[in-house]
Amino acid sequence: METKKNRTEKRKGNLMSVRDDIKVLDATIRDGGLCNNFMFTDEFVQELYKTNIKSGVDYMEFGYKASRNLFKEEEFGKWKFCKEEDIRAIVGDNISDMKIAVMADVGRCDFKTDFLPKSESVIDMVRVACYIHQIPAAIEMIEYFHELGYETSCNIMAISQANLNQVEEALEMIAASSVDVIYLVDSYGSLYPENAAALANTYLAAAEKTGKKVGFHAHNNQNLAFANTIETLSYGVSYLDATAQGMGRGAGNCAMELLLGFLKNPKYSLYSLLTFIEKYMIPLKQEGVVWGYDLQYMFTGQLNRHPREAMSFTADNRSDYCEFYKSLLENF
Amino acid sequence: METKKNRTEKRKGNLMSVRDDIKVLDATIRDGGLCNNFMFTDEFVQELYKTNIKSGVDYMEFGYKASRNLFKEEEFGKWKFCKEEDIRAIVGDNISDMKIAVMADVGRCDFKTDFLPKSESVIDMVRVACYIHQIPAAIEMIEYFHELGYETSCNIMAISQANLNQVEEALEMIAASSVDVIYLVDSYGSLYPENAAALANTYLAAAEKTGKKVGFHAHNNQNLAFANTIETLSYGVSYLDATAQGMGRGAGNCAMELLLGFLKNPKYSLYSLLTFIEKYMIPLKQEGVVWGYDLQYMFTGQLNRHPREAMSFTADNRSDYCEFYKSLLENF
């Protein structure tokens, strides 16, 4: 049997080869929606949908299935809730090879009432997001969605703050469930390629035992989102999250244009994405929607902390980086 | 004897350990000078000098020793020429542990007339920059500077376009010279961590045979400058170039603040640098000095090309990324 140590040393494929197991997931509307309260125009979402199909993207995540009991519909754009009819208004019956994903947060989703059976839904995959102490609740949801006929993933957030025993135990539990993909999520953007790779190998060792795939979702707090994505993929991670221009909460995510430029499979095309970026993403930034690497996110990434204070710093248009850094050190 | 293959697998130290062989070099004035024609105020350079000392930086590069026959003095700031008296006006006799470096380009430097013997100069290290076909000329300069009493490095630029045979032959020649440090320079920002590491291991294998050190100078065209720097260092590269906020030609360099936040040696301090960034770097950006990752540099990085067209695109304030990308593909 392959030991975990052996796995770490072994890369799958190389910089010239095509990895047919790779699946690229566009999370622009979902993670990017955290930057503008999901207030995208229908045209934006429609064009991104078409762009993703042309670019060879494998999954497009439309947003959250958030509880309408917990969150008021009038305070958010529709992609916070991803009603079946709203997705269908964009994709019709989605007569493409690209699959449709939505995210369901443990504890913030009325999953027993808000999902149709897969046979009646245009959604293909439900991504269940949880913290490591919520694994049992996540598994309950995963089994429910699996029963309904959906593909599922389990996205364990904030993994850089969990200890290795917890991680291994969680992975064993999830790997024994009906889940299809287990995601390593660097919520705080605090992983370096070396420890992202080590964690990915731990995930892969657990996942491969029961035939599960492993995914990676990066954050760019230390400007490492793309680097960590291609490092973990080199060891066998196959589900890769990215967003147009890295749009996502705080420092944002792995930029889709960097990822598509890197992947060698000719099915992925950069040019379609560029036309979308030029026409839709750059105006979005000019309108004042803010995301991306900046010093305040570097601080929280280096300190392995939730970016909430950095997000407030950004929202308040502050530029007193030194004072902010000192306040972080004082509240450590 | 250790084979090259074995080296590749072996990291030196880990994410928790201190590597006493590490030397951090601040190249803000030299590479950053390419963004503003070296027009820094004396106050800026003076404060950066003090900041680098406080931050534990090991070398500060002041600029080029460019030929005053080739370049008109009145068209550039003084750090294009780095006259002894100009450096001394900032550093006095440099009564600090930090060393002073300047860069001398093969073919663009009157090295036989423009350098004092080390005993009369406040400069400690001369970095000889060359393309791979200029190695014999670089070695002539290195031996000359060595005779004068300086530390020397050989910075072979644009290495991503050289073939491996050339690289190995060049390394053998340089390793046999009096040089102290051999630099791997990713001029086009086209290396991924995986091939940066492979090249670094090739450099290390050649350098270690004759007791030379290896350095790395990154460019951020694919947002990988920091990632490539810490990846190559993990295999034994010990001279690390960085600049405040990554200031440097085109997409810029490895950001010093990311590097200082990563290094575990307590001699390196992030806070002093932050005060400099807040007071001097952010105003510089606001004044309109432009550098840093953007799509046009990603294109040239992905295509392994000189960034000159991307720099023109930036200088012309263009935002027609798609047209620009197509023009690059047409002129491939």
PDB file of C-alpha atoms in Angstrom, chain A residues 4-226:
ATOM      1  CA  LYS A   4       1.038   9.042   2.778  1.00  0.00           C
ATOM      2  CA  LYS A   5       4.719   9.993   2.677  1.00  0.00           C
ATOM      3  CA  ASN A   6       5.138   8.389  -0.714  1.00  0.00           C
ATOM      4  CA  ARG A   7       2.149  10.263  -2.097  1.00  0.00           C
ATOM      5  CA  THR A   8       3.676  13.602  -1.167  1.00  0.00           C
ATOM      6  CA  GLU A   9       6.625  13.020  -3.447  1.00  0.00           C
ATOM      7  CA  LYS A  10       4.615  11.927  -6.446  1.00  0.00           C
ATOM      8  CA  ARG A  11       3.245  14.401  -8.962  1.00  0.00           C
ATOM      9  CA  LYS A  12       0.492  13.339 -11.335  1.00  0.00           C
ATOM     10  CA  GLY A  13       1.273  14.367 -14.893  1.00  0.00           C
ATOM     11  CA  ASN A  14       3.654  17.219 -15.627  1.00  0.00           C
ATOM     12  CA  LEU A  15       3.675  20.747 -16.981  1.00  0.00           C
ATOM     13  CA  MET A  16       3.193  19.506 -20.565  1.00  0.00           C
ATOM     14  CA  SER A  17       0.529  16.868 -20.094  1.00  0.00           C
ATOM     15  CA  VAL A  18      -3.278  16.845 -20.173  1.00  0.00           C
ATOM     16  CA  ARG A  19      -4.996  15.533 -17.073  1.00  0.00           C
ATOM     17  CA  ASP A  20      -8.395  14.230 -18.163  1.00  0.00           C
ATOM     18  CA  ASP A  21      -9.582  14.052 -14.568  1.00  0.00           C
ATOM     19  CA  ILE A  22      -9.389  17.855 -14.135  1.00  0.00           C
ATOM     20  CA  LYS A  23     -12.682  19.707 -13.637  1.00  0.00           C
ATOM     21  CA  VAL A  24     -12.698  23.492 -13.573  1.00  0.00           C
ATOM     22  CA  LEU A  25     -15.438  25.160 -11.551  1.00  0.00           C
ATOM     23  CA  ASP A  26     -16.319  28.820 -12.019  1.00  0.00           C
ATOM     24  CA  ALA A  27     -17.382  30.315  -8.679  1.00  0.00           C
ATOM     25  CA  THR A  28     -17.621  33.954  -9.850  1.00  0.00           C
ATOM     26  CA  ILE A  29     -21.294  34.451  -9.004  1.00  0.00           C
ATOM     27  CA  ARG A  30     -21.110  32.612  -5.690  1.00  0.00           C
ATOM     28  CA  ASP A  31     -17.829  33.825  -4.148  1.00  0.00           C
ATOM     29  CA  GLY A  32     -17.861  37.036  -6.177  1.00  0.00           C
ATOM     30  CA  GLY A  33     -21.425  37.620  -4.993  1.00  0.00           C
ATOM     31  CA  LEU A  34     -19.988  38.160  -1.524  1.00  0.00           C
ATOM     32  CA  CYS A  35     -18.453  41.399  -2.914  1.00  0.00           C
ATOM     33  CA  ASN A  36     -21.693  42.922  -4.248  1.00  0.00           C
ATOM     34  CA  ASN A  37     -24.416  41.189  -2.237  1.00  0.00           C
ATOM     35  CA  PHE A  38     -25.148  39.012  -5.281  1.00  0.00           C
ATOM     36  CA  MET A  39     -26.436  42.041  -7.193  1.00  0.00           C
ATOM     37  CA  PHE A  40     -25.377  40.903 -10.667  1.00  0.00           C
ATOM     38  CA  THR A  41     -27.464  41.892 -13.665  1.00  0.00           C
ATOM     39  CA  ASP A  42     -29.170  39.097 -15.580  1.00  0.00           C
ATOM     40  CA  GLU A  43     -27.077  40.085 -18.593  1.00  0.00           C
ATOM     41  CA  PHE A  44     -23.878  39.599 -16.604  1.00  0.00           C
ATOM     42  CA  VAL A  45     -24.890  36.126 -15.434  1.00  0.00           C
ATOM     43  CA  GLN A  46     -26.200  35.140 -18.855  1.00  0.00           C
ATOM     44  CA  GLU A  47     -22.989  36.223 -20.586  1.00  0.00           C
ATOM     45  CA  LEU A  48     -20.829  34.523 -17.970  1.00  0.00           C
ATOM     46  CA  TYR A  49     -22.819  31.333 -18.503  1.00  0.00           C
ATOM     47  CA  LYS A  50     -22.190  31.481 -22.254  1.00  0.00           C
ATOM     48  CA  THR A  51     -18.538  32.389 -21.678  1.00  0.00           C
ATOM     49  CA  ASN A  52     -17.980  29.457 -19.362  1.00  0.00           C
ATOM     50  CA  ILE A  53     -19.436  27.049 -21.913  1.00  0.00           C
ATOM     51  CA  LYS A  54     -17.168  28.469 -24.630  1.00  0.00           C
ATOM     52  CA  SER A  55     -14.134  28.402 -22.334  1.00  0.00           C
ATOM     53  CA  GLY A  56     -14.585  24.719 -21.541  1.00  0.00           C
ATOM     54  CA  VAL A  57     -15.421  25.290 -17.876  1.00  0.00           C
ATOM     55  CA  ASP A  58     -16.841  22.078 -16.373  1.00  0.00           C
ATOM     56  CA  TYR A  59     -19.072  23.462 -13.593  1.00  0.00           C
ATOM     57  CA  MET A  60     -20.602  26.871 -13.019  1.00  0.00           C
ATOM     58  CA  GLU A  61     -21.670  27.694  -9.494  1.00  0.00           C
ATOM     59  CA  PHE A  62     -24.637  30.058  -9.495  1.00  0.00           C
ATOM     60  CA  GLY A  63     -24.718  31.016  -5.847  1.00  0.00           C
ATOM     61  CA  TYR A  64     -26.069  29.934  -2.485  1.00  0.00           C
ATOM     62  CA  LYS A  65     -29.274  28.181  -1.581  1.00  0.00           C
ATOM     63  CA  ALA A  66     -29.577  30.333   1.548  1.00  0.00           C
ATOM     64  CA  SER A  67     -32.463  30.069   3.974  1.00  0.00           C
ATOM     65  CA  ARG A  68     -35.209  32.609   3.303  1.00  0.00           C
ATOM     66  CA  ASN A  69     -36.108  32.311   6.966  1.00  0.00           C
ATOM     67  CA  LEU A  70     -32.677  33.501   8.050  1.00  0.00           C
ATOM     68  CA  PHE A  71     -32.037  36.024   5.258  1.00  0.00           C
ATOM     69  CA  LYS A  72     -34.447  38.602   3.877  1.00  0.00           C
ATOM     70  CA  GLU A  73     -34.837  38.243   0.134  1.00  0.00           C
ATOM     71  CA  GLU A  74     -35.100  41.981  -0.431  1.00  0.00           C
ATOM     72  CA  GLU A  75     -31.632  42.577   1.049  1.00  0.00           C
ATOM     73  CA  PHE A  76     -29.751  40.412  -1.466  1.00  0.00           C
ATOM     74  CA  GLY A  77     -29.516  39.670  -5.145  1.00  0.00           C
ATOM     75  CA  LYS A  78     -31.280  36.527  -6.299  1.00  0.00           C
ATOM     76  CA  TRP A  79     -28.105  34.419  -6.386  1.00  0.00           C
ATOM     77  CA  LYS A  80     -28.053  34.287  -2.608  1.00  0.00           C
ATOM     78  CA  PHE A  81     -31.087  32.000  -2.940  1.00  0.00           C
ATOM     79  CA  CYS A  82     -30.744  30.397  -6.401  1.00  0.00           C
ATOM     80  CA  LYS A  83     -34.386  29.584  -6.942  1.00  0.00           C
ATOM     81  CA  GLU A  84     -34.955  27.000  -9.621  1.00  0.00           C
ATOM     82  CA  GLU A  85     -36.856  29.459 -11.807  1.00  0.00           C
ATOM     83  CA  ASP A  86     -34.088  32.067 -11.582  1.00  0.00           C
ATOM     84  CA  ILE A  87     -31.448  29.612 -12.742  1.00  0.00           C
ATOM     85  CA  ARG A  88     -33.725  28.374 -15.519  1.00  0.00           C
ATOM     86  CA  ALA A  89     -34.293  31.956 -16.666  1.00  0.00           C
ATOM     87  CA  ILE A  90     -30.573  32.039 -17.471  1.00  0.00           C
ATOM     88  CA  VAL A  91     -29.822  28.507 -18.633  1.00  0.00           C
ATOM     89  CA  GLY A  92     -33.165  27.118 -19.850  1.00  0.00           C
ATOM     90  CA  ASP A  93     -32.721  23.363 -19.626  1.00  0.00           C
ATOM     91  CA  ASN A  94     -28.926  23.856 -19.821  1.00  0.00           C
ATOM     92  CA  ILE A  95     -28.406  21.912 -23.014  1.00  0.00           C
ATOM     93  CA  SER A  96     -24.631  22.030 -22.631  1.00  0.00           C
ATOM     94  CA  ASP A  97     -21.935  19.781 -21.212  1.00  0.00           C
ATOM     95  CA  MET A  98     -21.302  22.234 -18.414  1.00  0.00           C
ATOM     96  CA  LYS A  99     -22.863  21.334 -15.094  1.00  0.00           C
ATOM     97  CA  ILE A 100     -24.667  23.694 -12.729  1.00  0.00           C
ATOM     98  CA  ALA A 101     -23.678  23.868  -9.068  1.00  0.00           C
ATOM     99  CA  VAL A 102     -25.069  25.674  -6.039  1.00  0.00           C
ATOM    100  CA  MET A 103     -23.715  25.978  -2.516  1.00  0.00           C
ATOM    101  CA  ALA A 104     -25.595  25.028   0.643  1.00  0.00           C
ATOM    102  CA  ASP A 105     -24.111  26.147   3.967  1.00  0.00           C
ATOM    103  CA  VAL A 106     -24.613  23.926   6.978  1.00  0.00           C
ATOM    104  CA  GLY A 107     -26.941  25.765   9.344  1.00  0.00           C
ATOM    105  CA  ARG A 108     -27.877  28.469   6.842  1.00  0.00           C
ATOM    106  CA  CYS A 109     -29.956  26.444   4.396  1.00  0.00           C
ATOM    107  CA  ASP A 110     -33.475  24.964   4.584  1.00  0.00           C
ATOM    108  CA  PHE A 111     -32.360  21.951   2.659  1.00  0.00           C
ATOM    109  CA  LYS A 112     -35.399  19.810   3.328  1.00  0.00           C
ATOM    110  CA  THR A 113     -37.775  22.303   1.733  1.00  0.00           C
ATOM    111  CA  ASP A 114     -35.670  24.208  -0.803  1.00  0.00           C
ATOM    112  CA  PHE A 115     -34.470  21.441  -3.111  1.00  0.00           C
ATOM    113  CA  LEU A 116     -36.429  19.610  -5.802  1.00  0.00           C
ATOM    114  CA  PRO A 117     -35.556  16.056  -6.756  1.00  0.00           C
ATOM    115  CA  LYS A 118     -32.743  16.166  -9.318  1.00  0.00           C
ATOM    116  CA  SER A 119     -35.122  14.832 -11.980  1.00  0.00           C
ATOM    117  CA  GLU A 120     -37.066  18.112 -11.727  1.00  0.00           C
ATOM    118  CA  SER A 121     -34.076  20.434 -11.320  1.00  0.00           C
ATOM    119  CA  VAL A 122     -31.522  21.940 -13.682  1.00  0.00           C
ATOM    120  CA  ILE A 123     -28.972  21.879 -10.849  1.00  0.00           C
ATOM    121  CA  ASP A 124     -26.393  19.078 -11.105  1.00  0.00           C
ATOM    122  CA  MET A 125     -24.247  19.462  -8.016  1.00  0.00           C
ATOM    123  CA  VAL A 126     -24.829  20.688  -4.490  1.00  0.00           C
ATOM    124  CA  ARG A 127     -21.712  21.836  -2.664  1.00  0.00           C
ATOM    125  CA  VAL A 128     -22.141  21.516   1.093  1.00  0.00           C
ATOM    126  CA  ALA A 129     -19.984  24.026   2.970  1.00  0.00           C
ATOM    127  CA  CYS A 130     -19.213  23.468   6.628  1.00  0.00           C
ATOM    128  CA  TYR A 131     -16.690  24.045   9.367  1.00  0.00           C
ATOM    129  CA  ILE A 132     -14.858  21.042  10.673  1.00  0.00           C
ATOM    130  CA  HIS A 133     -17.049  20.706  13.787  1.00  0.00           C
ATOM    131  CA  GLN A 134     -20.124  20.474  11.540  1.00  0.00           C
ATOM    132  CA  ILE A 135     -19.111  17.330   9.665  1.00  0.00           C
ATOM    133  CA  PRO A 136     -22.024  15.213  10.976  1.00  0.00           C
ATOM    134  CA  ALA A 137     -24.510  17.885   9.886  1.00  0.00           C
ATOM    135  CA  ALA A 138     -22.766  18.122   6.507  1.00  0.00           C
ATOM    136  CA  ILE A 139     -22.971  14.378   6.035  1.00  0.00           C
ATOM    137  CA  GLU A 140     -26.704  14.411   6.818  1.00  0.00           C
ATOM    138  CA  MET A 141     -27.180  17.001   4.064  1.00  0.00           C
ATOM    139  CA  ILE A 142     -24.895  15.157   1.635  1.00  0.00           C
ATOM    140  CA  GLU A 143     -26.875  11.932   2.072  1.00  0.00           C
ATOM    141  CA  TYR A 144     -30.121  13.841   1.590  1.00  0.00           C
ATOM    142  CA  PHE A 145     -28.913  15.487  -1.637  1.00  0.00           C
ATOM    143  CA  HIS A 146     -27.484  12.195  -2.842  1.00  0.00           C
ATOM    144  CA  GLU A 147     -30.871  10.573  -2.296  1.00  0.00           C
ATOM    145  CA  LEU A 148     -32.470  13.343  -4.341  1.00  0.00           C
ATOM    146  CA  GLY A 149     -30.089  12.421  -7.148  1.00  0.00           C
ATOM    147  CA  TYR A 150     -27.526  15.252  -7.026  1.00  0.00           C
ATOM    148  CA  GLU A 151     -23.771  15.108  -7.254  1.00  0.00           C
ATOM    149  CA  THR A 152     -22.354  16.446  -4.003  1.00  0.00           C
ATOM    150  CA  SER A 153     -19.197  17.933  -2.613  1.00  0.00           C
ATOM    151  CA  CYS A 154     -18.176  18.645   0.945  1.00  0.00           C
ATOM    152  CA  ASN A 155     -16.259  21.929   1.307  1.00  0.00           C
ATOM    153  CA  ILE A 156     -14.591  22.048   4.704  1.00  0.00           C
ATOM    154  CA  MET A 157     -13.774  25.688   5.334  1.00  0.00           C
ATOM    155  CA  ALA A 158     -11.036  27.347   7.399  1.00  0.00           C
ATOM    156  CA  ILE A 159      -8.937  24.215   7.326  1.00  0.00           C
ATOM    157  CA  SER A 160      -5.744  26.097   8.237  1.00  0.00           C
ATOM    158  CA  GLN A 161      -7.068  26.424  11.779  1.00  0.00           C
ATOM    159  CA  ALA A 162      -7.950  22.766  12.285  1.00  0.00           C
ATOM    160  CA  ASN A 163      -5.435  20.355  13.743  1.00  0.00           C
ATOM    161  CA  LEU A 164      -4.246  17.376  11.759  1.00  0.00           C
ATOM    162  CA  ASN A 165      -6.040  14.814  13.948  1.00  0.00           C
ATOM    163  CA  GLN A 166      -9.333  16.606  13.407  1.00  0.00           C
ATOM    164  CA  VAL A 167      -8.677  16.790   9.687  1.00  0.00           C
ATOM    165  CA  GLU A 168      -7.892  13.103   9.373  1.00  0.00           C
ATOM    166  CA  GLU A 169     -10.944  12.119  11.396  1.00  0.00           C
ATOM    167  CA  ALA A 170     -13.191  14.427   9.375  1.00  0.00           C
ATOM    168  CA  LEU A 171     -11.813  13.046   6.120  1.00  0.00           C
ATOM    169  CA  GLU A 172     -12.441   9.483   7.211  1.00  0.00           C
ATOM    170  CA  MET A 173     -16.054  10.328   8.032  1.00  0.00           C
ATOM    171  CA  ILE A 174     -16.681  12.151   4.773  1.00  0.00           C
ATOM    172  CA  ALA A 175     -14.891   9.578   2.670  1.00  0.00           C
ATOM    173  CA  ALA A 176     -17.277   6.964   4.074  1.00  0.00           C
ATOM    174  CA  SER A 177     -20.316   9.013   2.970  1.00  0.00           C
ATOM    175  CA  SER A 178     -21.989   9.223  -0.461  1.00  0.00           C
ATOM    176  CA  VAL A 179     -20.101  12.431  -1.301  1.00  0.00           C
ATOM    177  CA  ASP A 180     -18.408  12.702  -4.708  1.00  0.00           C
ATOM    178  CA  VAL A 181     -15.800  15.392  -4.075  1.00  0.00           C
ATOM    179  CA  ILE A 182     -14.022  16.520  -0.903  1.00  0.00           C
ATOM    180  CA  TYR A 183     -12.778  20.097  -1.040  1.00  0.00           C
ATOM    181  CA  LEU A 184      -9.736  21.534   0.651  1.00  0.00           C
ATOM    182  CA  VAL A 185     -10.692  25.171   1.313  1.00  0.00           C
ATOM    183  CA  ASP A 186      -8.050  27.743   2.257  1.00  0.00           C
ATOM    184  CA  SER A 187     -10.599  30.253   3.587  1.00  0.00           C
ATOM    185  CA  TYR A 188      -7.991  32.494   5.195  1.00  0.00           C
ATOM    186  CA  GLY A 189      -5.521  32.404   2.320  1.00  0.00           C
ATOM    187  CA  SER A 190      -2.884  31.424   4.821  1.00  0.00           C
ATOM    188  CA  LEU A 191      -1.518  28.263   3.226  1.00  0.00           C
ATOM    189  CA  TYR A 192       1.824  28.239   1.430  1.00  0.00           C
ATOM    190  CA  PRO A 193       2.247  25.884  -1.530  1.00  0.00           C
ATOM    191  CA  GLU A 194       4.278  23.532   0.661  1.00  0.00           C
ATOM    192  CA  ASN A 195       1.594  23.040   3.300  1.00  0.00           C
ATOM    193  CA  ALA A 196      -1.231  23.226   0.757  1.00  0.00           C
ATOM    194  CA  ALA A 197       0.462  20.281  -0.976  1.00  0.00           C
ATOM    195  CA  ALA A 198       0.898  18.391   2.277  1.00  0.00           C
ATOM    196  CA  LEU A 199      -2.785  18.878   3.136  1.00  0.00           C
ATOM    197  CA  ALA A 200      -3.847  17.941  -0.384  1.00  0.00           C
ATOM    198  CA  ASN A 201      -1.926  14.719  -0.065  1.00  0.00           C
ATOM    199  CA  THR A 202      -3.672  13.981   3.229  1.00  0.00           C
ATOM    200  CA  TYR A 203      -7.033  14.587   1.514  1.00  0.00           C
ATOM    201  CA  LEU A 204      -6.062  12.470  -1.468  1.00  0.00           C
ATOM    202  CA  ALA A 205      -4.889   9.581   0.695  1.00  0.00           C
ATOM    203  CA  ALA A 206      -8.249   9.513   2.506  1.00  0.00           C
ATOM    204  CA  ALA A 207     -10.369  10.157  -0.588  1.00  0.00           C
ATOM    205  CA  GLU A 208      -8.761   7.595  -2.847  1.00  0.00           C
ATOM    206  CA  LYS A 209      -9.532   4.797  -0.391  1.00  0.00           C
ATOM    207  CA  THR A 210     -13.243   5.164  -1.165  1.00  0.00           C
ATOM    208  CA  GLY A 211     -12.992   6.442  -4.734  1.00  0.00           C
ATOM    209  CA  LYS A 212     -13.702  10.108  -3.995  1.00  0.00           C
ATOM    210  CA  LYS A 213     -12.223  13.079  -5.826  1.00  0.00           C
ATOM    211  CA  VAL A 214     -10.479  16.010  -4.144  1.00  0.00           C
ATOM    212  CA  GLY A 215     -11.002  19.698  -4.940  1.00  0.00           C
ATOM    213  CA  PHE A 216      -9.199  22.903  -3.973  1.00  0.00           C
ATOM    214  CA  HIS A 217     -10.650  26.341  -3.291  1.00  0.00           C
ATOM    215  CA  ALA A 218      -8.034  29.060  -2.828  1.00  0.00           C
ATOM    216  CA  HIS A 219      -8.018  32.582  -1.446  1.00  0.00           C
ATOM    217  CA  ASN A 220      -5.488  35.159  -2.542  1.00  0.00           C
ATOM    218  CA  ASN A 221      -4.578  36.844   0.745  1.00  0.00           C
ATOM    219  CA  GLN A 222      -0.873  36.158   0.242  1.00  0.00           C
ATOM    220  CA  ASN A 223      -1.019  36.288  -3.555  1.00  0.00           C
ATOM    221  CA  LEU A 224      -0.780  32.496  -3.607  1.00  0.00           C
ATOM    222  CA  ALA A 225      -4.243  31.469  -4.840  1.00  0.00           C
ATOM    223  CA  PHE A 226      -3.056  30.437  -8.308  1.00  0.00           C
TER     224      PHE A 226
END
